Amino acid sequence: MNKKELRERFLSLRNCLHKKKEREMTMVSSILEEERIKNSNVISVFVSFGSEIDTLELISALLDAGKRVVVPFIKKDDSMVMKEITSFGDLSFTNKYGIKEPNSDAKEINKKEIDVMLVPGLAFDKNNYRLGYGKGYYDKYLMGSSIFTIGIGYKEQLVDSLPTDDFDVPLSEIRLF
């Protein structure tokens, strides 16, 4: 299957999953217990939308734990940067994809400041590659970076291998629930 066919297949699969809330709560507690997270100051978390694993409880828990939380922001030139939030109230804008973002005047954080980045995906493979939505935002952002990345999603999103291109950046690890 090519990437387009795989995207359709895994989006459909993810839309039909059951017991998501229970797994999302397990994800939150598991991520919070990770030593890397405990020892990190600045954590990038995607703001979930659609049938993605829900990250809102995780964002809340990280903020409550005193972590600096940064989230993706798509600029007018269609590039992705990370902007800091201090509460859910900061997610007051919905971008062209229907994803909540902070306002454009929120503080942009240099990628060198980010300790850990939690990354979404439609599918993940055993070589730590991910299949995204096809725009390449994360691959472009992570190219040449040393940020520790964790792909998070549901266990049904794991496959043995995915088709990759030269510009695809593997993740540091994958955690599926």
Short mmCIF file of C-alpha atoms in Angstrom, two decimals:
data_model
loop_
_atom_site.label_atom_id
_atom_site.label_comp_id
_atom_site.label_asym_id
_atom_site.label_seq_id
_atom_site.Cartn_x
_atom_site.Cartn_y
_atom_site.Cartn_z
CA MET A 1 0.00 0.00 0.00
CA ASN A 2 1.19 3.52 -0.68
CA LYS A 3 1.10 6.30 1.92
CA LYS A 4 -2.23 7.70 0.71
CA GLU A 5 -3.93 4.29 0.98
CA LEU A 6 -2.38 3.71 4.39
CA ARG A 7 -3.61 7.11 5.61
CA GLU A 8 -7.17 6.24 4.58
CA ARG A 9 -6.95 2.79 6.17
CA PHE A 10 -5.56 3.97 9.50
CA LEU A 11 -7.84 6.98 9.78
CA SER A 12 -10.81 4.66 9.27
CA LEU A 13 -9.40 2.19 11.80
CA ARG A 14 -8.77 4.91 14.38
CA ASN A 15 -12.29 6.28 13.93
CA CYS A 16 -13.72 2.87 14.95
CA LEU A 17 -11.68 2.18 18.09
CA HIS A 18 -13.41 1.34 21.38
CA LYS A 19 -12.55 2.02 25.03
CA LYS A 20 -10.54 5.06 24.02
CA LYS A 21 -11.16 7.01 27.25
CA GLU A 22 -9.72 4.23 29.41
CA ARG A 23 -6.64 4.01 27.21
CA GLU A 24 -6.23 7.78 27.19
CA MET A 25 -6.20 7.83 31.00
CA THR A 26 -3.58 5.06 30.97
CA MET A 27 -1.55 7.14 28.50
CA VAL A 28 -1.67 10.19 30.77
CA SER A 29 -0.48 8.31 33.86
CA SER A 30 2.16 6.39 31.89
CA ILE A 31 3.62 9.51 30.27
CA LEU A 32 3.65 11.38 33.60
CA GLU A 33 5.55 8.51 35.23
CA GLU A 34 8.31 8.43 32.62
CA GLU A 35 11.65 9.57 34.03
CA ARG A 36 12.40 11.54 30.88
CA ILE A 37 9.18 13.51 31.34
CA LYS A 38 9.76 13.99 35.07
CA ASN A 39 13.24 15.35 34.34
CA SER A 40 12.15 17.61 31.50
CA ASN A 41 11.29 21.28 31.73
CA VAL A 42 9.86 22.09 28.28
CA ILE A 43 7.54 19.52 26.72
CA SER A 44 5.92 19.83 23.32
CA VAL A 45 2.50 18.19 23.07
CA PHE A 46 0.25 18.07 20.03
CA VAL A 47 -3.29 19.32 20.58
CA SER A 48 -5.41 16.36 19.56
CA PHE A 49 -8.26 16.59 17.12
CA GLY A 50 -10.62 14.17 15.46
CA SER A 51 -9.98 10.57 16.52
CA GLU A 52 -6.38 11.16 17.68
CA ILE A 53 -5.53 9.99 21.17
CA ASP A 54 -6.83 12.80 23.38
CA THR A 55 -4.00 14.91 24.79
CA LEU A 56 -6.06 17.52 26.66
CA GLU A 57 -5.87 15.70 30.02
CA LEU A 58 -2.15 15.21 29.51
CA ILE A 59 -1.61 18.89 28.75
CA SER A 60 -3.57 19.80 31.88
CA ALA A 61 -1.58 17.36 34.02
CA LEU A 62 1.75 18.64 32.66
CA LEU A 63 0.75 22.24 33.38
CA ASP A 64 -0.36 21.21 36.89
CA ALA A 65 3.05 19.54 37.38
CA GLY A 66 4.74 22.86 36.62
CA LYS A 67 6.06 21.89 33.20
CA ARG A 68 6.39 24.42 30.42
CA VAL A 69 4.07 23.18 27.67
CA VAL A 70 4.49 24.15 24.04
CA VAL A 71 2.11 23.26 21.23
CA PRO A 72 2.29 23.39 17.43
CA PHE A 73 1.35 26.59 15.63
CA ILE A 74 1.07 26.79 11.83
CA LYS A 75 2.37 30.12 10.55
CA LYS A 76 1.05 31.99 7.52
CA ASP A 77 3.98 30.67 5.45
CA ASP A 78 2.69 27.14 6.26
CA SER A 79 5.63 26.29 8.52
CA MET A 80 5.22 24.89 12.01
CA VAL A 81 6.67 26.45 15.16
CA MET A 82 6.06 25.75 18.85
CA LYS A 83 4.34 28.27 21.08
CA GLU A 84 4.07 28.18 24.84
CA ILE A 85 0.73 27.91 26.63
CA THR A 86 0.02 28.34 30.32
CA SER A 87 -3.63 27.24 30.29
CA PHE A 88 -6.34 25.91 27.98
CA GLY A 89 -7.55 29.46 27.65
CA ASP A 90 -4.45 30.08 25.53
CA LEU A 91 -5.84 27.68 22.89
CA SER A 92 -8.28 30.27 21.63
CA PHE A 93 -7.78 29.94 17.88
CA THR A 94 -8.75 27.11 15.51
CA ASN A 95 -6.47 26.73 12.49
CA LYS A 96 -7.41 25.76 8.93
CA TYR A 97 -7.26 22.06 9.87
CA GLY A 98 -9.67 22.46 12.80
CA ILE A 99 -6.90 22.14 15.41
CA LYS A 100 -6.81 24.43 18.45
CA GLU A 101 -3.80 26.74 18.60
CA PRO A 102 -2.67 29.70 20.68
CA ASN A 103 -3.00 33.18 19.21
CA SER A 104 -0.23 34.39 16.93
CA ASP A 105 1.13 36.65 19.69
CA ALA A 106 1.86 33.69 22.01
CA LYS A 107 5.55 33.23 22.84
CA GLU A 108 7.41 31.17 20.23
CA ILE A 109 9.88 28.72 21.76
CA ASN A 110 13.16 27.84 20.06
CA LYS A 111 13.38 24.12 19.31
CA LYS A 112 16.69 23.96 21.23
CA GLU A 113 14.70 24.63 24.42
CA ILE A 114 12.40 21.63 23.96
CA ASP A 115 13.36 18.58 26.02
CA VAL A 116 10.70 16.14 24.78
CA MET A 117 8.18 16.28 21.94
CA LEU A 118 5.06 14.10 21.86
CA VAL A 119 4.15 13.46 18.24
CA PRO A 120 0.89 12.26 16.67
CA GLY A 121 0.52 9.82 13.81
CA LEU A 122 -1.96 7.83 11.79
CA ALA A 123 0.34 4.79 11.97
CA PHE A 124 3.70 3.89 13.51
CA ASP A 125 6.16 1.13 12.68
CA LYS A 126 8.71 -0.97 14.54
CA ASN A 127 11.54 1.18 13.16
CA ASN A 128 10.07 4.26 14.90
CA TYR A 129 8.77 5.85 11.73
CA ARG A 130 5.35 7.46 11.67
CA LEU A 131 2.77 8.10 9.03
CA GLY A 132 1.33 11.59 9.38
CA TYR A 133 -1.32 13.41 7.41
CA GLY A 134 1.02 14.15 4.52
CA LYS A 135 1.98 17.80 5.01
CA GLY A 136 5.39 17.02 6.53
CA TYR A 137 5.14 19.54 9.36
CA TYR A 138 6.85 17.36 11.97
CA ASP A 139 9.49 16.00 9.60
CA LYS A 140 10.45 19.54 8.52
CA TYR A 141 10.48 20.77 12.12
CA LEU A 142 12.55 17.84 13.42
CA MET A 143 15.05 17.67 10.54
CA GLY A 144 18.54 18.10 12.03
CA SER A 145 17.14 18.48 15.56
CA SER A 146 18.18 16.53 18.64
CA ILE A 147 14.78 16.72 20.37
CA PHE A 148 13.78 13.44 22.03
CA THR A 149 10.54 12.44 20.31
CA ILE A 150 7.82 10.07 21.47
CA GLY A 151 5.09 9.03 19.09
CA ILE A 152 1.85 8.40 20.96
CA GLY A 153 -1.31 6.74 19.78
CA TYR A 154 -3.30 3.53 20.01
CA LYS A 155 -1.80 0.03 19.83
CA GLU A 156 -3.86 -0.72 16.70
CA GLN A 157 -1.80 1.91 14.86
CA LEU A 158 1.37 -0.22 14.91
CA VAL A 159 2.60 -2.03 11.78
CA ASP A 160 5.83 -3.86 11.02
CA SER A 161 7.03 -1.25 8.54
CA LEU A 162 5.83 1.83 6.70
CA PRO A 163 6.97 3.20 3.36
CA THR A 164 9.48 5.99 3.98
CA ASP A 165 11.06 8.80 2.02
CA ASP A 166 14.43 10.49 2.50
CA PHE A 167 12.77 13.38 4.35
CA ASP A 168 10.99 11.16 6.92
CA VAL A 169 12.50 11.57 10.39
CA PRO A 170 12.28 8.56 12.74
CA LEU A 171 11.06 9.10 16.27
CA SER A 172 13.15 8.34 19.36
CA GLU A 173 10.48 5.95 20.65
CA ILE A 174 6.82 5.06 20.31
CA ARG A 175 4.28 4.59 23.11
CA LEU A 176 0.96 3.06 22.10
CA PHE A 177 -2.02 2.45 24.37
#
